[in-house]
Amino acid sequence: MSGTATSAPRASDSAVPLGKGYMGVGYVQDSKDFKADTRQLRLDPEPGAGALANPVGIDVSNWQGGINWSSVRGAGVEFAWMKATEGTTYKDPSFSANYLNAYKAGVVRGAYHFARPDVSGGAAQANFFASNGGAWSRDNLTLPGVLDIEGSCYGKTPAAMQSWILDFYTTYKARTGRDMVIYTSASWWNSCTGGWTGMSARSPLWVAHWTSAAGPTIPRGFPYWTVWQYTSTGSVSGISGNVDRDRFSGDRSRLLALANNTP
């Protein structure tokens, strides 16, 4: 799997089949440089030295199978987000076990929702997410929910996509009291929202850019990144096969501030 942050999003008729979404699936399919990047990404590159002191994380779904979260935490992983829902009907079958066992292992964890703007409005999906794993509590181990939005523009204009995202955000915040995190790539955001600036003051950015460069390319409309997914081919004790690897932009105190909604 590979991709570039400058790839154009897929056409609306190329949407991922319902229930099959996971973080990075759109990034993969957006890529125009699949063959060129594959060799680099198999090296499981670490980001630049300036980010190496920051907390490391992963993101997972049922595609990873069973996970030994004690081994994951022992390998130095401090945070994780896991798929909870997709659209208005799909619940990830591994979510409950992952969410509980990560918590027991001391991994600061949260849930993510794979957006499907083609099946309903944003408010309906935010409600489904909040009711099925996307809730939040100030317990030092729970991160705010994530809207994973990538791949297709789902036939929407940039203005319509902006409205969909804002509806999701407004509903999620009303349900949980938290600003959601947005996971996306520069290519998707620039193309499908027109480089919208309207979420930069509301939602922390989790950017997908699989590279060994010192930092990621971020979407227009965001001044900086909070989380960086830098490879899809990571290796972590306790997980069989590849897993996405992530870096947090601040130190552990800032990670806990995000978890607990404190300054």
mmCIF file with all atom_site columns, C-alpha atoms in Angstrom, residues 77-258:
data_model
loop_
_atom_site.group_PDB
_atom_site.id
_atom_site.type_symbol
_atom_site.label_atom_id
_atom_site.label_alt_id
_atom_site.label_comp_id
_atom_site.label_asym_id
_atom_site.label_entity_id
_atom_site.label_seq_id
_atom_site.pdbx_PDB_ins_code
_atom_site.Cartn_x
_atom_site.Cartn_y
_atom_site.Cartn_z
_atom_site.occupancy
_atom_site.B_iso_or_equiv
_atom_site.pdbx_formal_charge
_atom_site.auth_seq_id
_atom_site.auth_comp_id
_atom_site.auth_asym_id
_atom_site.auth_atom_id
_atom_site.pdbx_PDB_model_num
ATOM 1   C CA . VAL A 1 77  ? 2.896   2.672  22.040 1.00 0.00 ? 77  VAL A CA 1
ATOM 2   C CA . GLU A 1 78  ? 1.222   5.398  24.105 1.00 0.00 ? 78  GLU A CA 1
ATOM 3   C CA . PHE A 1 79  ? -1.982  6.057  22.179 1.00 0.00 ? 79  PHE A CA 1
ATOM 4   C CA . ALA A 1 80  ? -4.340  4.386  19.728 1.00 0.00 ? 80  ALA A CA 1
ATOM 5   C CA . TRP A 1 81  ? -7.529  5.077  17.869 1.00 0.00 ? 81  TRP A CA 1
ATOM 6   C CA . MET A 1 82  ? -9.708  2.175  16.742 1.00 0.00 ? 82  MET A CA 1
ATOM 7   C CA . LYS A 1 83  ? -12.574 1.932  14.303 1.00 0.00 ? 83  LYS A CA 1
ATOM 8   C CA . ALA A 1 84  ? -15.990 1.906  15.940 1.00 0.00 ? 84  ALA A CA 1
ATOM 9   C CA . THR A 1 85  ? -18.511 2.684  13.219 1.00 0.00 ? 85  THR A CA 1
ATOM 10  C CA . GLU A 1 86  ? -19.131 3.419  9.556  1.00 0.00 ? 86  GLU A CA 1
ATOM 11  C CA . GLY A 1 87  ? -22.144 5.097  8.011  1.00 0.00 ? 87  GLY A CA 1
ATOM 12  C CA . THR A 1 88  ? -25.304 4.598  10.094 1.00 0.00 ? 88  THR A CA 1
ATOM 13  C CA . THR A 1 89  ? -25.395 0.786  10.377 1.00 0.00 ? 89  THR A CA 1
ATOM 14  C CA . TYR A 1 90  ? -21.920 -0.755 10.563 1.00 0.00 ? 90  TYR A CA 1
ATOM 15  C CA . LYS A 1 91  ? -20.185 -1.506 13.872 1.00 0.00 ? 91  LYS A CA 1
ATOM 16  C CA . ASP A 1 92  ? -16.614 -2.802 13.795 1.00 0.00 ? 92  ASP A CA 1
ATOM 17  C CA . PRO A 1 93  ? -16.667 -6.317 15.324 1.00 0.00 ? 93  PRO A CA 1
ATOM 18  C CA . SER A 1 94  ? -13.302 -5.836 17.043 1.00 0.00 ? 94  SER A CA 1
ATOM 19  C CA . PHE A 1 95  ? -14.077 -2.466 18.588 1.00 0.00 ? 95  PHE A CA 1
ATOM 20  C CA . SER A 1 96  ? -15.400 -3.522 21.992 1.00 0.00 ? 96  SER A CA 1
ATOM 21  C CA . ALA A 1 97  ? -12.456 -5.826 22.691 1.00 0.00 ? 97  ALA A CA 1
ATOM 22  C CA . ASN A 1 98  ? -9.907  -3.309 21.431 1.00 0.00 ? 98  ASN A CA 1
ATOM 23  C CA . TYR A 1 99  ? -11.400 -0.408 23.364 1.00 0.00 ? 99  TYR A CA 1
ATOM 24  C CA . LEU A 1 100 ? -11.539 -2.280 26.660 1.00 0.00 ? 100 LEU A CA 1
ATOM 25  C CA . ASN A 1 101 ? -8.221  -4.110 26.410 1.00 0.00 ? 101 ASN A CA 1
ATOM 26  C CA . ALA A 1 102 ? -6.282  -1.029 25.320 1.00 0.00 ? 102 ALA A CA 1
ATOM 27  C CA . TYR A 1 103 ? -7.689  0.786  28.347 1.00 0.00 ? 103 TYR A CA 1
ATOM 28  C CA . LYS A 1 104 ? -6.667  -2.051 30.668 1.00 0.00 ? 104 LYS A CA 1
ATOM 29  C CA . ALA A 1 105 ? -3.149  -1.986 29.219 1.00 0.00 ? 105 ALA A CA 1
ATOM 30  C CA . GLY A 1 106 ? -2.790  1.744  29.874 1.00 0.00 ? 106 GLY A CA 1
ATOM 31  C CA . VAL A 1 107 ? -2.944  2.867  26.248 1.00 0.00 ? 107 VAL A CA 1
ATOM 32  C CA . VAL A 1 108 ? -4.628  6.249  25.857 1.00 0.00 ? 108 VAL A CA 1
ATOM 33  C CA . ARG A 1 109 ? -7.273  5.330  23.322 1.00 0.00 ? 109 ARG A CA 1
ATOM 34  C CA . GLY A 1 110 ? -10.188 6.656  21.338 1.00 0.00 ? 110 GLY A CA 1
ATOM 35  C CA . ALA A 1 111 ? -12.679 5.677  18.656 1.00 0.00 ? 111 ALA A CA 1
ATOM 36  C CA . TYR A 1 112 ? -13.022 6.673  15.024 1.00 0.00 ? 112 TYR A CA 1
ATOM 37  C CA . HIS A 1 113 ? -15.904 6.802  12.553 1.00 0.00 ? 113 HIS A CA 1
ATOM 38  C CA . PHE A 1 114 ? -15.390 6.085  8.862  1.00 0.00 ? 114 PHE A CA 1
ATOM 39  C CA . ALA A 1 115 ? -17.445 8.752  7.100  1.00 0.00 ? 115 ALA A CA 1
ATOM 40  C CA . ARG A 1 116 ? -19.939 7.791  4.393  1.00 0.00 ? 116 ARG A CA 1
ATOM 41  C CA . PRO A 1 117 ? -21.450 11.045 3.138  1.00 0.00 ? 117 PRO A CA 1
ATOM 42  C CA . ASP A 1 118 ? -23.261 9.022  0.466  1.00 0.00 ? 118 ASP A CA 1
ATOM 43  C CA . VAL A 1 119 ? -25.589 7.184  2.875  1.00 0.00 ? 119 VAL A CA 1
ATOM 44  C CA . SER A 1 120 ? -26.885 9.900  5.213  1.00 0.00 ? 120 SER A CA 1
ATOM 45  C CA . GLY A 1 121 ? -26.360 13.388 6.547  1.00 0.00 ? 121 GLY A CA 1
ATOM 46  C CA . GLY A 1 122 ? -23.521 14.172 8.935  1.00 0.00 ? 122 GLY A CA 1
ATOM 47  C CA . ALA A 1 123 ? -25.768 14.535 11.986 1.00 0.00 ? 123 ALA A CA 1
ATOM 48  C CA . ALA A 1 124 ? -27.173 11.011 11.644 1.00 0.00 ? 124 ALA A CA 1
ATOM 49  C CA . GLN A 1 125 ? -23.693 9.514  11.445 1.00 0.00 ? 125 GLN A CA 1
ATOM 50  C CA . ALA A 1 126 ? -22.441 11.547 14.398 1.00 0.00 ? 126 ALA A CA 1
ATOM 51  C CA . ASN A 1 127 ? -25.338 10.263 16.484 1.00 0.00 ? 127 ASN A CA 1
ATOM 52  C CA . PHE A 1 128 ? -24.671 6.678  15.430 1.00 0.00 ? 128 PHE A CA 1
ATOM 53  C CA . PHE A 1 129 ? -20.990 7.098  16.298 1.00 0.00 ? 129 PHE A CA 1
ATOM 54  C CA . ALA A 1 130 ? -21.638 8.708  19.682 1.00 0.00 ? 130 ALA A CA 1
ATOM 55  C CA . SER A 1 131 ? -24.086 5.928  20.586 1.00 0.00 ? 131 SER A CA 1
ATOM 56  C CA . ASN A 1 132 ? -21.806 3.074  19.516 1.00 0.00 ? 132 ASN A CA 1
ATOM 57  C CA . GLY A 1 133 ? -18.354 3.737  20.914 1.00 0.00 ? 133 GLY A CA 1
ATOM 58  C CA . GLY A 1 134 ? -17.673 7.362  20.110 1.00 0.00 ? 134 GLY A CA 1
ATOM 59  C CA . ALA A 1 135 ? -18.535 8.739  23.540 1.00 0.00 ? 135 ALA A CA 1
ATOM 60  C CA . TRP A 1 136 ? -15.955 10.484 25.728 1.00 0.00 ? 136 TRP A CA 1
ATOM 61  C CA . SER A 1 137 ? -15.129 10.715 29.425 1.00 0.00 ? 137 SER A CA 1
ATOM 62  C CA . ARG A 1 138 ? -12.398 12.528 31.347 1.00 0.00 ? 138 ARG A CA 1
ATOM 63  C CA . ASP A 1 139 ? -10.556 9.500  32.724 1.00 0.00 ? 139 ASP A CA 1
ATOM 64  C CA . ASN A 1 140 ? -6.968  10.152 31.563 1.00 0.00 ? 140 ASN A CA 1
ATOM 65  C CA . LEU A 1 141 ? -7.207  7.341  28.989 1.00 0.00 ? 141 LEU A CA 1
ATOM 66  C CA . THR A 1 142 ? -9.924  8.408  26.525 1.00 0.00 ? 142 THR A CA 1
ATOM 67  C CA . LEU A 1 143 ? -9.266  10.549 23.462 1.00 0.00 ? 143 LEU A CA 1
ATOM 68  C CA . PRO A 1 144 ? -11.974 12.473 21.592 1.00 0.00 ? 144 PRO A CA 1
ATOM 69  C CA . GLY A 1 145 ? -13.612 10.768 18.649 1.00 0.00 ? 145 GLY A CA 1
ATOM 70  C CA . VAL A 1 146 ? -12.244 11.022 15.124 1.00 0.00 ? 146 VAL A CA 1
ATOM 71  C CA . LEU A 1 147 ? -14.030 11.657 11.844 1.00 0.00 ? 147 LEU A CA 1
ATOM 72  C CA . ASP A 1 148 ? -12.115 9.633  9.240  1.00 0.00 ? 148 ASP A CA 1
ATOM 73  C CA . ILE A 1 149 ? -12.941 11.276 5.917  1.00 0.00 ? 149 ILE A CA 1
ATOM 74  C CA . GLU A 1 150 ? -11.032 10.278 2.791  1.00 0.00 ? 150 GLU A CA 1
ATOM 75  C CA . GLY A 1 151 ? -11.106 8.676  -0.632 1.00 0.00 ? 151 GLY A CA 1
ATOM 76  C CA . SER A 1 152 ? -14.169 9.730  -2.605 1.00 0.00 ? 152 SER A CA 1
ATOM 77  C CA . CYS A 1 153 ? -15.889 13.104 -2.694 1.00 0.00 ? 153 CYS A CA 1
ATOM 78  C CA . TYR A 1 154 ? -19.141 11.097 -2.842 1.00 0.00 ? 154 TYR A CA 1
ATOM 79  C CA . GLY A 1 155 ? -20.490 13.307 -5.595 1.00 0.00 ? 155 GLY A CA 1
ATOM 80  C CA . LYS A 1 156 ? -20.645 16.339 -3.332 1.00 0.00 ? 156 LYS A CA 1
ATOM 81  C CA . THR A 1 157 ? -19.523 19.845 -4.170 1.00 0.00 ? 157 THR A CA 1
ATOM 82  C CA . PRO A 1 158 ? -16.999 21.431 -1.796 1.00 0.00 ? 158 PRO A CA 1
ATOM 83  C CA . ALA A 1 159 ? -19.789 23.547 -0.262 1.00 0.00 ? 159 ALA A CA 1
ATOM 84  C CA . ALA A 1 160 ? -21.972 20.486 0.314  1.00 0.00 ? 160 ALA A CA 1
ATOM 85  C CA . MET A 1 161 ? -19.070 18.562 1.831  1.00 0.00 ? 161 MET A CA 1
ATOM 86  C CA . GLN A 1 162 ? -18.281 21.451 4.151  1.00 0.00 ? 162 GLN A CA 1
ATOM 87  C CA . SER A 1 163 ? -21.889 21.431 5.331  1.00 0.00 ? 163 SER A CA 1
ATOM 88  C CA . TRP A 1 164 ? -21.809 17.661 5.893  1.00 0.00 ? 164 TRP A CA 1
ATOM 89  C CA . ILE A 1 165 ? -18.650 17.873 8.013  1.00 0.00 ? 165 ILE A CA 1
ATOM 90  C CA . LEU A 1 166 ? -19.991 20.793 10.042 1.00 0.00 ? 166 LEU A CA 1
ATOM 91  C CA . ASP A 1 167 ? -23.245 18.917 10.724 1.00 0.00 ? 167 ASP A CA 1
ATOM 92  C CA . PHE A 1 168 ? -21.250 15.935 11.963 1.00 0.00 ? 168 PHE A CA 1
ATOM 93  C CA . TYR A 1 169 ? -19.078 18.157 14.134 1.00 0.00 ? 169 TYR A CA 1
ATOM 94  C CA . THR A 1 170 ? -21.963 20.112 15.652 1.00 0.00 ? 170 THR A CA 1
ATOM 95  C CA . THR A 1 171 ? -23.893 16.969 16.515 1.00 0.00 ? 171 THR A CA 1
ATOM 96  C CA . TYR A 1 172 ? -20.881 15.128 17.889 1.00 0.00 ? 172 TYR A CA 1
ATOM 97  C CA . LYS A 1 173 ? -19.982 18.056 20.133 1.00 0.00 ? 173 LYS A CA 1
ATOM 98  C CA . ALA A 1 174 ? -23.562 18.351 21.377 1.00 0.00 ? 174 ALA A CA 1
ATOM 99  C CA . ARG A 1 175 ? -23.536 14.647 22.269 1.00 0.00 ? 175 ARG A CA 1
ATOM 100 C CA . THR A 1 176 ? -20.092 14.472 23.898 1.00 0.00 ? 176 THR A CA 1
ATOM 101 C CA . GLY A 1 177 ? -18.987 17.985 24.812 1.00 0.00 ? 177 GLY A CA 1
ATOM 102 C CA . ARG A 1 178 ? -15.828 17.492 22.754 1.00 0.00 ? 178 ARG A CA 1
ATOM 103 C CA . ASP A 1 179 ? -14.425 18.801 19.513 1.00 0.00 ? 179 ASP A CA 1
ATOM 104 C CA . MET A 1 180 ? -13.818 15.873 17.203 1.00 0.00 ? 180 MET A CA 1
ATOM 105 C CA . VAL A 1 181 ? -10.473 15.190 15.534 1.00 0.00 ? 181 VAL A CA 1
ATOM 106 C CA . ILE A 1 182 ? -10.398 15.135 11.711 1.00 0.00 ? 182 ILE A CA 1
ATOM 107 C CA . TYR A 1 183 ? -8.354  12.461 9.930  1.00 0.00 ? 183 TYR A CA 1
ATOM 108 C CA . THR A 1 184 ? -7.718  13.213 6.270  1.00 0.00 ? 184 THR A CA 1
ATOM 109 C CA . SER A 1 185 ? -5.018  13.793 3.670  1.00 0.00 ? 185 SER A CA 1
ATOM 110 C CA . ALA A 1 186 ? -3.970  16.964 1.902  1.00 0.00 ? 186 ALA A CA 1
ATOM 111 C CA . SER A 1 187 ? -5.230  15.619 -1.411 1.00 0.00 ? 187 SER A CA 1
ATOM 112 C CA . TRP A 1 188 ? -8.703  14.790 -0.123 1.00 0.00 ? 188 TRP A CA 1
ATOM 113 C CA . TRP A 1 189 ? -9.229  17.969 1.865  1.00 0.00 ? 189 TRP A CA 1
ATOM 114 C CA . ASN A 1 190 ? -7.924  20.279 -0.831 1.00 0.00 ? 190 ASN A CA 1
ATOM 115 C CA . SER A 1 191 ? -10.040 18.639 -3.516 1.00 0.00 ? 191 SER A CA 1
ATOM 116 C CA . CYS A 1 192 ? -13.251 17.685 -1.709 1.00 0.00 ? 192 CYS A CA 1
ATOM 117 C CA . THR A 1 193 ? -13.635 20.709 0.590  1.00 0.00 ? 193 THR A CA 1
ATOM 118 C CA . GLY A 1 194 ? -11.732 23.211 -1.536 1.00 0.00 ? 194 GLY A CA 1
ATOM 119 C CA . GLY A 1 195 ? -9.089  23.684 1.167  1.00 0.00 ? 195 GLY A CA 1
ATOM 120 C CA . TRP A 1 196 ? -11.736 24.835 3.651  1.00 0.00 ? 196 TRP A CA 1
ATOM 121 C CA . THR A 1 197 ? -10.510 26.858 6.635  1.00 0.00 ? 197 THR A CA 1
ATOM 122 C CA . GLY A 1 198 ? -13.714 26.398 8.622  1.00 0.00 ? 198 GLY A CA 1
ATOM 123 C CA . MET A 1 199 ? -12.560 23.488 10.790 1.00 0.00 ? 199 MET A CA 1
ATOM 124 C CA . SER A 1 200 ? -9.082  24.658 11.770 1.00 0.00 ? 200 SER A CA 1
ATOM 125 C CA . ALA A 1 201 ? -10.303 26.435 14.919 1.00 0.00 ? 201 ALA A CA 1
ATOM 126 C CA . ARG A 1 202 ? -12.643 23.576 15.831 1.00 0.00 ? 202 ARG A CA 1
ATOM 127 C CA . SER A 1 203 ? -10.903 20.275 15.185 1.00 0.00 ? 203 SER A CA 1
ATOM 128 C CA . PRO A 1 204 ? -7.345  19.039 15.685 1.00 0.00 ? 204 PRO A CA 1
ATOM 129 C CA . LEU A 1 205 ? -5.888  17.683 12.440 1.00 0.00 ? 205 LEU A CA 1
ATOM 130 C CA . TRP A 1 206 ? -4.712  14.106 12.025 1.00 0.00 ? 206 TRP A CA 1
ATOM 131 C CA . VAL A 1 207 ? -2.972  14.064 8.670  1.00 0.00 ? 207 VAL A CA 1
ATOM 132 C CA . ALA A 1 208 ? -2.144  11.026 6.556  1.00 0.00 ? 208 ALA A CA 1
ATOM 133 C CA . HIS A 1 209 ? 1.152   11.382 4.714  1.00 0.00 ? 209 HIS A CA 1
ATOM 134 C CA . TRP A 1 210 ? 3.243   8.241  4.343  1.00 0.00 ? 210 TRP A CA 1
ATOM 135 C CA . THR A 1 211 ? 6.762   9.538  4.055  1.00 0.00 ? 211 THR A CA 1
ATOM 136 C CA . SER A 1 212 ? 10.164  9.499  5.702  1.00 0.00 ? 212 SER A CA 1
ATOM 137 C CA . ALA A 1 213 ? 10.375  13.295 5.406  1.00 0.00 ? 213 ALA A CA 1
ATOM 138 C CA . ALA A 1 214 ? 10.847  15.437 8.489  1.00 0.00 ? 214 ALA A CA 1
ATOM 139 C CA . GLY A 1 215 ? 7.169   16.372 8.498  1.00 0.00 ? 215 GLY A CA 1
ATOM 140 C CA . PRO A 1 216 ? 3.929   15.805 6.608  1.00 0.00 ? 216 PRO A CA 1
ATOM 141 C CA . THR A 1 217 ? 2.243   17.832 3.908  1.00 0.00 ? 217 THR A CA 1
ATOM 142 C CA . ILE A 1 218 ? -0.866  19.258 5.543  1.00 0.00 ? 218 ILE A CA 1
ATOM 143 C CA . PRO A 1 219 ? -4.127  20.346 3.895  1.00 0.00 ? 219 PRO A CA 1
ATOM 144 C CA . ARG A 1 220 ? -4.811  23.929 2.999  1.00 0.00 ? 220 ARG A CA 1
ATOM 145 C CA . GLY A 1 221 ? -7.011  25.427 5.679  1.00 0.00 ? 221 GLY A CA 1
ATOM 146 C CA . PHE A 1 222 ? -5.076  23.988 8.634  1.00 0.00 ? 222 PHE A CA 1
ATOM 147 C CA . PRO A 1 223 ? -2.092  25.815 10.160 1.00 0.00 ? 223 PRO A CA 1
ATOM 148 C CA . TYR A 1 224 ? -0.493  22.713 11.724 1.00 0.00 ? 224 TYR A CA 1
ATOM 149 C CA . TRP A 1 225 ? -0.964  19.014 12.441 1.00 0.00 ? 225 TRP A CA 1
ATOM 150 C CA . THR A 1 226 ? -1.691  17.379 15.809 1.00 0.00 ? 226 THR A CA 1
ATOM 151 C CA . VAL A 1 227 ? -1.307  13.723 14.783 1.00 0.00 ? 227 VAL A CA 1
ATOM 152 C CA . TRP A 1 228 ? 0.634   12.377 11.816 1.00 0.00 ? 228 TRP A CA 1
ATOM 153 C CA . GLN A 1 229 ? 0.030   8.955  10.275 1.00 0.00 ? 229 GLN A CA 1
ATOM 154 C CA . TYR A 1 230 ? 3.410   8.476  8.638  1.00 0.00 ? 230 TYR A CA 1
ATOM 155 C CA . THR A 1 231 ? 3.264   4.871  7.408  1.00 0.00 ? 231 THR A CA 1
ATOM 156 C CA . SER A 1 232 ? 0.811   2.054  6.789  1.00 0.00 ? 232 SER A CA 1
ATOM 157 C CA . THR A 1 233 ? 3.434   -0.675 7.072  1.00 0.00 ? 233 THR A CA 1
ATOM 158 C CA . GLY A 1 234 ? 4.481   -0.447 10.688 1.00 0.00 ? 234 GLY A CA 1
ATOM 159 C CA . SER A 1 235 ? 5.379   -3.388 12.880 1.00 0.00 ? 235 SER A CA 1
ATOM 160 C CA . VAL A 1 236 ? 4.388   -3.537 16.554 1.00 0.00 ? 236 VAL A CA 1
ATOM 161 C CA . SER A 1 237 ? 4.712   -6.339 19.090 1.00 0.00 ? 237 SER A CA 1
ATOM 162 C CA . GLY A 1 238 ? 1.276   -7.771 19.851 1.00 0.00 ? 238 GLY A CA 1
ATOM 163 C CA . ILE A 1 239 ? -0.085  -7.247 16.317 1.00 0.00 ? 239 ILE A CA 1
ATOM 164 C CA . SER A 1 240 ? 0.331   -9.665 13.434 1.00 0.00 ? 240 SER A CA 1
ATOM 165 C CA . GLY A 1 241 ? 1.098   -8.020 10.107 1.00 0.00 ? 241 GLY A CA 1
ATOM 166 C CA . ASN A 1 242 ? 1.254   -4.374 9.166  1.00 0.00 ? 242 ASN A CA 1
ATOM 167 C CA . VAL A 1 243 ? -0.272  -1.609 11.240 1.00 0.00 ? 243 VAL A CA 1
ATOM 168 C CA . ASP A 1 244 ? -0.521  2.152  10.730 1.00 0.00 ? 244 ASP A CA 1
ATOM 169 C CA . ARG A 1 245 ? 1.984   4.124  12.798 1.00 0.00 ? 245 ARG A CA 1
ATOM 170 C CA . ASP A 1 246 ? 1.370   7.628  14.131 1.00 0.00 ? 246 ASP A CA 1
ATOM 171 C CA . ARG A 1 247 ? 3.156   10.454 15.934 1.00 0.00 ? 247 ARG A CA 1
ATOM 172 C CA . PHE A 1 248 ? 1.708   13.072 18.254 1.00 0.00 ? 248 PHE A CA 1
ATOM 173 C CA . SER A 1 249 ? 2.883   16.644 17.752 1.00 0.00 ? 249 SER A CA 1
ATOM 174 C CA . GLY A 1 250 ? 3.498   17.445 21.426 1.00 0.00 ? 250 GLY A CA 1
ATOM 175 C CA . ASP A 1 251 ? 4.848   15.641 24.461 1.00 0.00 ? 251 ASP A CA 1
ATOM 176 C CA . ARG A 1 252 ? 2.899   13.267 26.689 1.00 0.00 ? 252 ARG A CA 1
ATOM 177 C CA . SER A 1 253 ? 1.502   16.115 28.779 1.00 0.00 ? 253 SER A CA 1
ATOM 178 C CA . ARG A 1 254 ? -0.132  17.534 25.642 1.00 0.00 ? 254 ARG A CA 1
ATOM 179 C CA . LEU A 1 255 ? -1.482  14.109 24.706 1.00 0.00 ? 255 LEU A CA 1
ATOM 180 C CA . LEU A 1 256 ? -3.131  13.872 28.136 1.00 0.00 ? 256 LEU A CA 1
ATOM 181 C CA . ALA A 1 257 ? -4.437  17.431 27.776 1.00 0.00 ? 257 ALA A CA 1
ATOM 182 C CA . LEU A 1 258 ? -6.154  16.357 24.542 1.00 0.00 ? 258 LEU A CA 1
#
